[in-house]
Short mmCIF file of C-alpha atoms in Angstrom, two decimals:
data_model
loop_
_atom_site.label_atom_id
_atom_site.label_comp_id
_atom_site.label_asym_id
_atom_site.label_seq_id
_atom_site.Cartn_x
_atom_site.Cartn_y
_atom_site.Cartn_z
CA MET L 6 16.36 4.91 -29.45
CA PRO L 7 18.10 6.82 -26.66
CA THR L 8 17.04 5.92 -23.14
CA PRO L 9 16.48 9.13 -21.17
CA PRO L 10 15.52 8.68 -17.52
CA THR L 11 11.90 8.90 -16.45
CA ARG L 12 10.68 10.62 -13.31
CA ARG L 13 11.26 7.40 -11.39
CA GLN L 14 14.73 6.57 -12.64
CA PHE L 15 16.35 8.10 -9.57
CA LEU L 16 13.63 7.46 -7.02
CA ALA L 17 14.99 4.45 -5.22
CA ARG L 18 18.36 5.58 -3.93
CA ALA L 19 16.67 6.55 -0.68
CA ALA L 20 17.81 3.50 1.26
CA ILE L 21 21.44 4.02 0.37
CA LEU L 22 21.29 7.74 1.04
CA ALA L 23 19.54 7.24 4.35
CA ALA L 24 22.20 4.80 5.47
CA ALA L 25 24.98 7.21 4.53
CA ALA L 26 23.47 10.43 5.85
CA PRO L 27 21.80 11.04 9.22
CA THR L 28 19.76 13.96 7.94
CA LEU L 29 16.42 12.15 7.61
CA PRO L 30 16.04 11.06 11.26
CA ALA L 31 17.26 14.47 12.35
CA PHE L 32 14.70 16.13 10.09
CA LEU L 33 11.90 13.92 11.36
CA ALA L 34 12.79 14.94 14.88
CA ALA L 35 12.97 18.61 13.91
CA CYS L 36 9.50 18.46 12.37
CA SER L 37 7.99 16.68 15.36
CA LYS L 38 5.64 18.22 17.83
CA PRO L 39 7.37 18.89 21.16
CA GLU L 40 6.28 15.84 23.16
CA SER L 41 4.01 12.84 22.77
CA SER L 42 2.08 11.22 25.59
CA SER L 43 4.93 8.76 25.98
CA GLY L 44 7.42 11.55 26.56
CA GLY L 45 9.14 11.43 23.15
CA PRO L 46 8.67 13.43 19.96
CA SER L 47 5.60 12.77 17.81
CA LEU L 48 4.94 13.57 14.20
CA THR L 49 1.46 13.99 12.77
CA LEU L 50 1.19 11.37 10.03
CA ALA L 51 -1.79 11.50 7.70
CA SER L 52 -3.52 8.32 6.60
CA PRO L 53 -6.96 7.31 5.29
CA ASP L 54 -7.86 6.42 8.90
CA ASN L 55 -6.34 9.66 10.20
CA PRO L 56 -7.18 12.41 7.69
CA VAL L 57 -5.47 15.71 8.41
CA LYS L 58 -6.45 19.30 7.71
CA TRP L 59 -3.16 21.08 8.08
CA PRO L 60 -3.17 24.43 9.89
CA ILE L 61 -2.43 27.69 8.14
CA PRO L 62 -0.30 29.77 10.51
CA ASP L 63 -0.79 33.50 10.94
CA ASP L 64 2.63 34.24 9.49
CA ASN L 65 2.05 32.19 6.33
CA LYS L 66 -1.33 33.14 4.94
CA PRO L 67 -2.35 32.53 1.30
CA ILE L 68 -1.62 35.29 -1.17
CA ALA L 69 -4.32 37.93 -1.75
CA ASP L 70 -6.92 37.67 -4.52
CA ASN L 71 -6.57 39.30 -7.95
CA LEU L 72 -2.82 39.88 -7.93
CA ALA L 73 -1.05 40.39 -11.26
CA PRO L 74 1.46 37.76 -12.38
CA GLU L 75 5.10 38.60 -11.79
CA GLN L 76 6.62 40.21 -14.90
CA GLY L 77 9.77 39.03 -16.66
CA ALA L 78 10.18 36.33 -14.06
CA THR L 79 11.95 32.99 -14.00
CA LEU L 80 9.61 30.40 -12.49
CA LYS L 81 11.73 27.83 -10.67
CA ILE L 82 10.42 24.26 -10.55
CA TYR L 83 12.00 21.52 -8.46
CA ASN L 84 11.13 18.19 -10.06
CA TYR L 85 12.17 14.64 -10.86
CA ALA L 86 14.03 14.33 -14.15
CA ASP L 87 11.83 14.10 -17.25
CA TYR L 88 8.60 14.28 -15.29
CA LEU L 89 7.15 17.37 -16.93
CA SER L 90 6.24 17.91 -20.57
CA PRO L 91 8.45 20.45 -22.40
CA GLN L 92 5.41 21.46 -24.44
CA ALA L 93 3.38 22.19 -21.31
CA MET L 94 6.16 24.42 -20.01
CA LYS L 95 6.62 26.19 -23.35
CA SER L 96 2.95 27.08 -23.67
CA PHE L 97 2.98 28.59 -20.18
CA GLU L 98 6.15 30.57 -20.91
CA ASP L 99 4.61 31.97 -24.10
CA LYS L 100 1.35 32.89 -22.39
CA TYR L 101 2.95 34.92 -19.60
CA GLY L 102 6.21 36.02 -21.23
CA ILE L 103 8.36 34.36 -18.60
CA LYS L 104 10.97 31.62 -18.38
CA ILE L 105 10.78 28.31 -16.57
CA GLU L 106 13.86 26.82 -14.94
CA VAL L 107 13.72 23.18 -13.85
CA SER L 108 16.09 21.79 -11.24
CA THR L 109 16.05 18.07 -10.52
CA PHE L 110 16.63 15.84 -7.52
CA ASN L 111 17.30 12.15 -7.06
CA ASP L 112 14.77 11.33 -4.34
CA GLY L 113 12.49 12.90 -1.77
CA ASP L 114 15.01 12.77 1.08
CA GLU L 115 17.52 14.76 -0.95
CA ALA L 116 14.83 17.20 -2.08
CA ILE L 117 13.53 18.02 1.38
CA THR L 118 17.03 18.44 2.76
CA LYS L 119 17.75 20.97 0.01
CA LEU L 120 14.43 22.77 0.50
CA ARG L 121 15.34 23.27 4.15
CA SER L 122 18.58 24.99 3.13
CA GLY L 123 16.72 28.10 1.97
CA VAL L 124 16.53 27.73 -1.81
CA ASP L 125 14.03 29.85 -3.73
CA PHE L 126 12.22 27.26 -5.83
CA ASP L 127 8.61 28.20 -6.56
CA ILE L 128 7.02 24.78 -7.18
CA TYR L 129 7.92 21.34 -5.90
CA ASN L 130 6.75 17.99 -7.23
CA ALA L 131 6.09 16.07 -4.02
CA ASN L 132 4.66 12.73 -3.02
CA TYR L 133 1.82 12.69 -0.51
CA THR L 134 4.02 10.70 1.90
CA GLU L 135 6.13 13.85 2.39
CA ILE L 136 3.41 16.30 3.31
CA SER L 137 3.77 16.12 7.09
CA ARG L 138 7.47 16.95 6.83
CA LEU L 139 6.78 19.75 4.36
CA VAL L 140 4.01 21.40 6.37
CA ASN L 141 5.54 20.90 9.81
CA GLY L 142 8.85 22.15 8.46
CA GLY L 143 7.25 25.39 7.28
CA LEU L 144 8.31 24.79 3.68
CA LEU L 145 4.98 25.19 1.88
CA ARG L 146 2.90 28.21 0.93
CA PRO L 147 -0.84 27.61 1.38
CA LEU L 148 -2.93 27.88 -1.76
CA ASN L 149 -5.40 30.62 -2.66
CA HIS L 150 -8.05 28.60 -4.46
CA THR L 151 -9.32 31.52 -6.53
CA TYR L 152 -6.27 31.16 -8.79
CA VAL L 153 -6.88 27.46 -9.40
CA PRO L 154 -10.34 27.11 -11.00
CA ASN L 155 -9.19 24.08 -13.02
CA ILE L 156 -9.38 22.00 -9.86
CA LYS L 157 -12.91 21.31 -11.14
CA ASN L 158 -11.33 19.07 -13.79
CA VAL L 159 -9.93 16.52 -11.33
CA TRP L 160 -11.60 13.64 -9.57
CA PRO L 161 -13.67 14.98 -6.65
CA SER L 162 -11.74 12.89 -4.10
CA PHE L 163 -8.69 15.02 -4.77
CA THR L 164 -10.43 18.20 -3.64
CA ASP L 165 -10.52 16.79 -0.12
CA PRO L 166 -7.79 14.14 0.11
CA TRP L 167 -7.08 12.54 3.46
CA TYR L 168 -3.45 13.69 3.35
CA ASP L 169 -4.44 17.36 2.82
CA GLN L 170 -8.10 17.92 3.59
CA GLY L 171 -9.49 20.88 1.72
CA TRP L 172 -6.40 20.82 -0.60
CA GLN L 173 -4.96 23.64 1.46
CA TYR L 174 -1.39 23.04 0.28
CA SER L 175 -1.48 20.65 -2.69
CA VAL L 176 -3.10 19.71 -5.98
CA PRO L 177 -2.87 16.25 -7.56
CA TYR L 178 -0.37 15.69 -10.36
CA THR L 179 -0.17 12.02 -11.37
CA ILE L 180 -1.66 8.71 -10.26
CA TYR L 181 -0.30 5.20 -10.74
CA THR L 182 -0.65 1.59 -9.70
CA THR L 183 2.01 -1.02 -9.04
CA GLY L 184 1.60 -4.39 -10.72
CA ILE L 185 3.42 -6.83 -12.97
CA GLY L 186 4.41 -6.29 -16.58
CA TRP L 187 5.58 -8.94 -19.04
CA ARG L 188 6.38 -9.73 -22.65
CA THR L 189 4.24 -12.47 -24.15
CA ASP L 190 7.08 -13.73 -26.33
CA GLN L 191 9.24 -14.43 -23.24
CA VAL L 192 6.49 -15.34 -20.79
CA PRO L 193 3.81 -17.39 -22.55
CA ALA L 194 1.75 -17.86 -19.37
CA ASP L 195 -1.08 -15.42 -18.67
CA ILE L 196 0.30 -13.98 -15.45
CA GLY L 197 -2.93 -12.20 -14.64
CA ALA L 198 -4.86 -15.49 -14.74
CA LEU L 199 -2.69 -17.14 -12.09
CA ALA L 200 -4.17 -17.74 -8.66
CA ASN L 201 -1.49 -15.45 -7.18
CA PRO L 202 0.24 -13.44 -9.93
CA TYR L 203 2.83 -12.08 -7.49
CA GLU L 204 4.24 -15.60 -7.14
CA SER L 205 5.38 -15.54 -10.78
CA LEU L 206 8.40 -13.49 -9.74
CA TRP L 207 9.49 -16.45 -7.57
CA ASP L 208 9.02 -18.99 -10.43
CA PRO L 209 12.41 -20.57 -11.28
CA GLN L 210 11.46 -20.94 -14.96
CA TYR L 211 11.92 -17.18 -15.24
CA LYS L 212 15.34 -17.09 -13.57
CA GLY L 213 17.45 -14.34 -15.09
CA LYS L 214 14.42 -12.77 -16.79
CA THR L 215 12.80 -10.94 -13.86
CA ALA L 216 13.07 -7.61 -12.06
CA VAL L 217 11.67 -5.85 -9.02
CA ILE L 218 11.38 -2.14 -8.40
CA ASP L 219 14.38 -0.61 -6.66
CA ASP L 220 12.32 1.12 -3.99
CA PHE L 221 12.31 -0.42 -0.53
CA HIS L 222 8.68 0.32 0.36
CA THR L 223 7.23 -0.65 -3.01
CA ALA L 224 9.10 -3.93 -3.37
CA MET L 225 8.61 -5.01 0.22
CA ALA L 226 4.90 -4.17 0.07
CA MET L 227 4.61 -6.54 -2.90
CA VAL L 228 6.01 -9.34 -0.74
CA LEU L 229 3.40 -8.59 1.92
CA LEU L 230 0.59 -8.70 -0.64
CA LYS L 231 1.91 -11.95 -2.08
CA GLN L 232 1.66 -13.45 1.40
CA GLY L 233 -1.88 -12.13 1.92
CA ILE L 234 -0.89 -9.32 4.30
CA THR L 235 -2.63 -6.10 3.33
CA ASP L 236 -1.00 -3.82 5.90
CA VAL L 237 1.66 -2.49 3.54
CA ASN L 238 2.98 -0.18 6.26
CA THR L 239 3.29 -2.84 8.95
CA SER L 240 5.38 -2.35 12.06
CA SER L 241 5.20 -6.05 12.95
CA GLU L 242 8.62 -7.54 13.59
CA ALA L 243 7.31 -10.92 12.44
CA ASP L 244 6.01 -9.46 9.17
CA LEU L 245 9.30 -7.77 8.39
CA LYS L 246 11.26 -10.91 9.25
CA MET L 247 9.04 -12.83 6.82
CA VAL L 248 9.60 -10.20 4.12
CA GLY L 249 13.35 -10.56 4.53
CA GLU L 250 13.12 -14.33 4.20
CA GLN L 251 10.92 -14.05 1.12
CA LEU L 252 13.34 -11.63 -0.50
CA GLN L 253 16.18 -14.06 0.01
CA ALA L 254 14.02 -16.83 -1.46
CA LEU L 255 13.37 -14.55 -4.42
CA VAL L 256 17.10 -14.18 -5.05
CA ALA L 257 17.58 -17.94 -4.90
CA ALA L 258 14.66 -18.63 -7.24
CA THR L 259 15.00 -16.04 -10.00
CA SER L 260 17.97 -13.71 -9.28
CA PRO L 261 15.89 -10.63 -10.15
CA LYS L 262 17.39 -7.42 -11.37
CA VAL L 263 16.69 -4.61 -8.88
CA THR L 264 16.08 -1.53 -10.99
CA ILE L 265 13.71 1.21 -12.03
CA THR L 266 14.43 1.06 -15.78
CA MET L 267 11.76 -1.51 -16.63
CA TYR L 268 10.19 1.00 -19.04
CA ASN L 269 13.25 0.45 -21.26
CA ASP L 270 14.59 -2.98 -20.25
CA LEU L 271 11.30 -4.85 -20.73
CA PRO L 272 10.59 -3.64 -24.29
CA ALA L 273 14.26 -4.09 -25.17
CA GLY L 274 13.95 -7.77 -24.25
CA GLN L 275 16.50 -7.59 -21.43
CA MET L 276 13.86 -9.02 -19.13
CA GLY L 277 10.54 -10.72 -19.64
CA LEU L 278 8.73 -10.24 -16.33
CA ALA L 279 8.89 -7.35 -13.86
CA GLN L 280 7.22 -5.61 -11.01
CA MET L 281 6.27 -2.28 -12.62
CA TRP L 282 4.50 1.01 -12.15
CA SER L 283 1.60 1.52 -14.53
CA GLY L 284 3.16 4.67 -15.98
CA ASP L 285 6.30 2.78 -16.94
CA VAL L 286 4.49 0.04 -18.84
CA ILE L 287 2.64 2.76 -20.76
CA ASN L 288 6.01 4.39 -21.45
CA ALA L 289 7.40 1.05 -22.59
CA GLN L 290 5.51 1.31 -25.89
CA SER L 291 7.90 4.06 -26.96
CA TYR L 292 10.98 1.91 -26.35
CA LEU L 293 10.02 -1.15 -28.38
CA PRO L 294 12.47 -1.98 -31.17
CA GLU L 295 11.47 -1.18 -34.72
CA GLY L 296 9.17 -3.86 -36.05
CA THR L 297 7.91 -4.92 -32.62
CA GLY L 298 4.39 -3.79 -31.77
CA PRO L 299 2.91 -2.98 -28.36
CA GLU L 300 0.71 -6.08 -28.54
CA ILE L 301 3.49 -8.11 -26.88
CA LEU L 302 3.22 -6.04 -23.69
CA ARG L 303 0.95 -6.95 -20.80
CA TYR L 304 0.27 -5.49 -17.37
CA TRP L 305 -1.52 -7.01 -14.41
CA PHE L 306 -3.04 -5.11 -11.55
CA PRO L 307 -5.81 -6.65 -9.44
CA SER L 308 -9.09 -6.06 -11.25
CA ASP L 309 -10.81 -5.37 -7.94
CA GLY L 310 -8.35 -2.54 -7.27
CA LYS L 311 -6.84 -4.21 -4.21
CA GLY L 312 -3.22 -3.47 -5.00
CA LEU L 313 -0.78 -0.60 -4.52
CA VAL L 314 -2.17 2.72 -5.73
CA ASP L 315 -0.42 6.05 -5.23
CA ASN L 316 -0.22 9.65 -6.38
CA ASP L 317 2.15 12.57 -6.66
CA MET L 318 1.22 16.21 -6.22
CA LEU L 319 2.30 19.78 -6.92
CA VAL L 320 2.87 22.29 -4.12
CA THR L 321 4.00 25.90 -3.94
CA LEU L 322 6.98 26.74 -1.76
CA LYS L 323 7.16 29.44 0.87
CA GLY L 324 10.62 30.49 -0.31
CA GLY L 325 9.57 31.08 -3.91
CA LYS L 326 9.70 34.57 -5.39
CA ASN L 327 6.79 34.10 -7.82
CA PRO L 328 3.73 33.07 -5.82
CA VAL L 329 1.18 34.29 -8.37
CA LEU L 330 2.85 32.55 -11.30
CA SER L 331 3.17 29.45 -9.13
CA HIS L 332 -0.59 29.34 -8.66
CA LEU L 333 -1.19 30.01 -12.34
CA PHE L 334 1.19 27.24 -13.39
CA ILE L 335 -0.54 24.75 -11.13
CA ASN L 336 -3.84 25.79 -12.69
CA HIS L 337 -2.25 25.39 -16.14
CA MET L 338 -1.25 21.79 -15.37
CA LEU L 339 -4.83 21.03 -14.30
CA ASP L 340 -6.21 22.16 -17.66
CA ALA L 341 -7.72 19.10 -19.35
CA GLU L 342 -5.78 19.40 -22.60
CA VAL L 343 -2.48 20.31 -20.95
CA ALA L 344 -2.84 17.41 -18.52
CA LYS L 345 -3.51 14.97 -21.34
CA GLU L 346 -0.51 16.21 -23.34
CA ASN L 347 1.63 15.88 -20.23
CA PHE L 348 0.35 12.31 -19.82
CA SER L 349 1.42 11.60 -23.39
CA ALA L 350 4.91 12.93 -22.70
CA ILE L 351 5.64 11.24 -19.36
CA GLY L 352 3.39 8.14 -19.34
CA TYR L 353 1.89 8.87 -15.93
CA GLN L 354 -1.85 9.51 -15.79
CA PRO L 355 -3.41 12.63 -14.24
CA PRO L 356 -6.69 12.20 -12.28
CA GLN L 357 -8.72 14.11 -14.86
CA ASN L 358 -12.48 13.67 -15.18
CA SER L 359 -12.18 13.70 -18.98
CA ILE L 360 -9.81 10.71 -19.06
CA THR L 361 -11.58 7.36 -18.95
CA PRO L 362 -10.41 3.85 -19.84
CA ASP L 363 -12.74 3.75 -22.82
CA SER L 364 -11.67 7.14 -24.17
CA LEU L 365 -7.98 6.30 -23.92
CA VAL L 366 -8.44 3.03 -25.78
CA GLN L 367 -10.85 4.47 -28.36
CA GLU L 368 -8.41 7.28 -29.14
CA GLU L 369 -5.62 4.66 -29.44
CA PHE L 370 -3.71 6.46 -26.74
CA ILE L 371 -3.33 3.12 -24.98
CA PRO L 372 -3.75 -0.26 -26.73
CA GLU L 373 -6.47 -2.61 -25.53
CA ASN L 374 -3.89 -5.04 -24.16
CA LEU L 375 -2.67 -2.34 -21.72
CA ARG L 376 -6.12 -1.20 -20.59
CA SER L 377 -5.29 -2.64 -17.17
CA ALA L 378 -2.61 0.04 -16.73
CA ILE L 379 -5.26 2.77 -16.65
CA VAL L 380 -5.93 3.99 -13.13
CA ARG L 381 -9.59 4.10 -12.10
CA PRO L 382 -11.11 6.36 -9.41
CA GLU L 383 -12.42 3.42 -7.39
CA TYR L 384 -8.89 2.13 -6.89
CA PHE L 385 -8.36 4.95 -4.42
CA ASP L 386 -11.28 3.68 -2.37
CA VAL L 387 -10.16 0.05 -2.13
CA GLY L 388 -6.44 0.01 -2.95
CA TYR L 389 -3.53 -0.03 -0.52
CA ARG L 390 -1.58 3.16 0.09
CA LEU L 391 2.09 3.42 0.98
CA LEU L 392 2.16 5.81 3.92
CA GLU L 393 4.81 7.91 5.56
CA LEU L 394 6.42 5.69 8.20
CA ASP L 395 7.49 6.90 11.60
CA ALA L 396 11.25 7.07 12.05
CA ALA L 397 11.66 3.80 13.97
CA ASN L 398 9.52 1.78 11.55
CA GLU L 399 11.23 3.27 8.52
CA THR L 400 14.60 2.24 9.93
CA ALA L 401 13.33 -1.32 10.41
CA TRP L 402 12.07 -1.47 6.82
CA ARG L 403 15.28 -0.07 5.40
CA ASN L 404 17.38 -2.54 7.37
CA VAL L 405 15.53 -5.45 5.75
CA TRP L 406 15.96 -3.92 2.32
CA GLN L 407 19.65 -3.26 2.78
CA ALA L 408 20.19 -6.85 3.88
CA PHE L 409 18.45 -7.99 0.69
CA GLN L 410 20.57 -5.73 -1.49
CA ALA L 411 23.77 -6.82 0.23
CA GLY L 412 22.88 -10.47 0.08
CA GLY L 413 22.11 -11.10 -3.52
CA SER L 414 20.65 -8.32 -5.61
#
């Protein structure tokens, strides 16, 4: 079977790009408020403890009610590769007699830099950790909620998320957890039954069979959780020093592959044990060799929800030429049936009220042995969120990651 990239295949080049290009710190400074109390620039950063309702400026009001869709248009979507169902796009094109054009990017840093250059994309697939840069940079168009009645289909928490209270600029797209996936024929132990499943990636018996996600924040946060530290956005110098030491110990113990192709490599047997996103282990079913069933796949995420849980979102862009169609497309993707079909195509779950663990298993959408990959609403109440880091802390994190990559990955 061919191995096309998923939405996350290009995600983790951010560390390398940030080291090579000074645009991110410059952009953070440009988006900052003029002065903080300490005399330097400050950037409003949303978090569960600091929910933000972003302002809607007078020169960027939502579009008016009851406008007709743009005719004969080309709706331009800026997205990760293979992170949107072709069938979902086709049905929208047919309904409105328009064309959809998808442009792709490698990671969020690259995307935001390009958005600042004045492109006319209509819709952007963003992560919530980018919203302060997007809003403060004047890149987003606020939403007129009258065009998006299908918001009623999503989990109520996403109609007032802490990163965008009142969903003034965003709607949820996908949700996912980060855990550990394995093949039972290569890893006979029940990883989920271990006292500390994260430690399995440091177990020398799996040397040459393991992998960690090639994303600095995600992989380093796993180390923190392994060590019992739940502040996955820490600015502690001691914590980051410990993470660096643990990463070097990881290299010595198991020589893990640092990648984001677990969705293919695990079912292909190239590895037996990997840090994984839940969407990728669901995708892995499609990449199993002929004659090998999904029953060999397993996924562990803490049953109490106290692990990494995240979400992506859809936003409309101020520079887009089709604001009405943009709203209608977002509403289209929130339709229950369209969202479920999109889930089937990309492997990443939408936060739809109609999707429950029992329904997905009963409909044989997901096998019982991968039930743990289904994201539950309560995870967003108790799980740990990767947050946008201030510029100094992000540099410190990236320095640790780059030392790990240079030293043995």
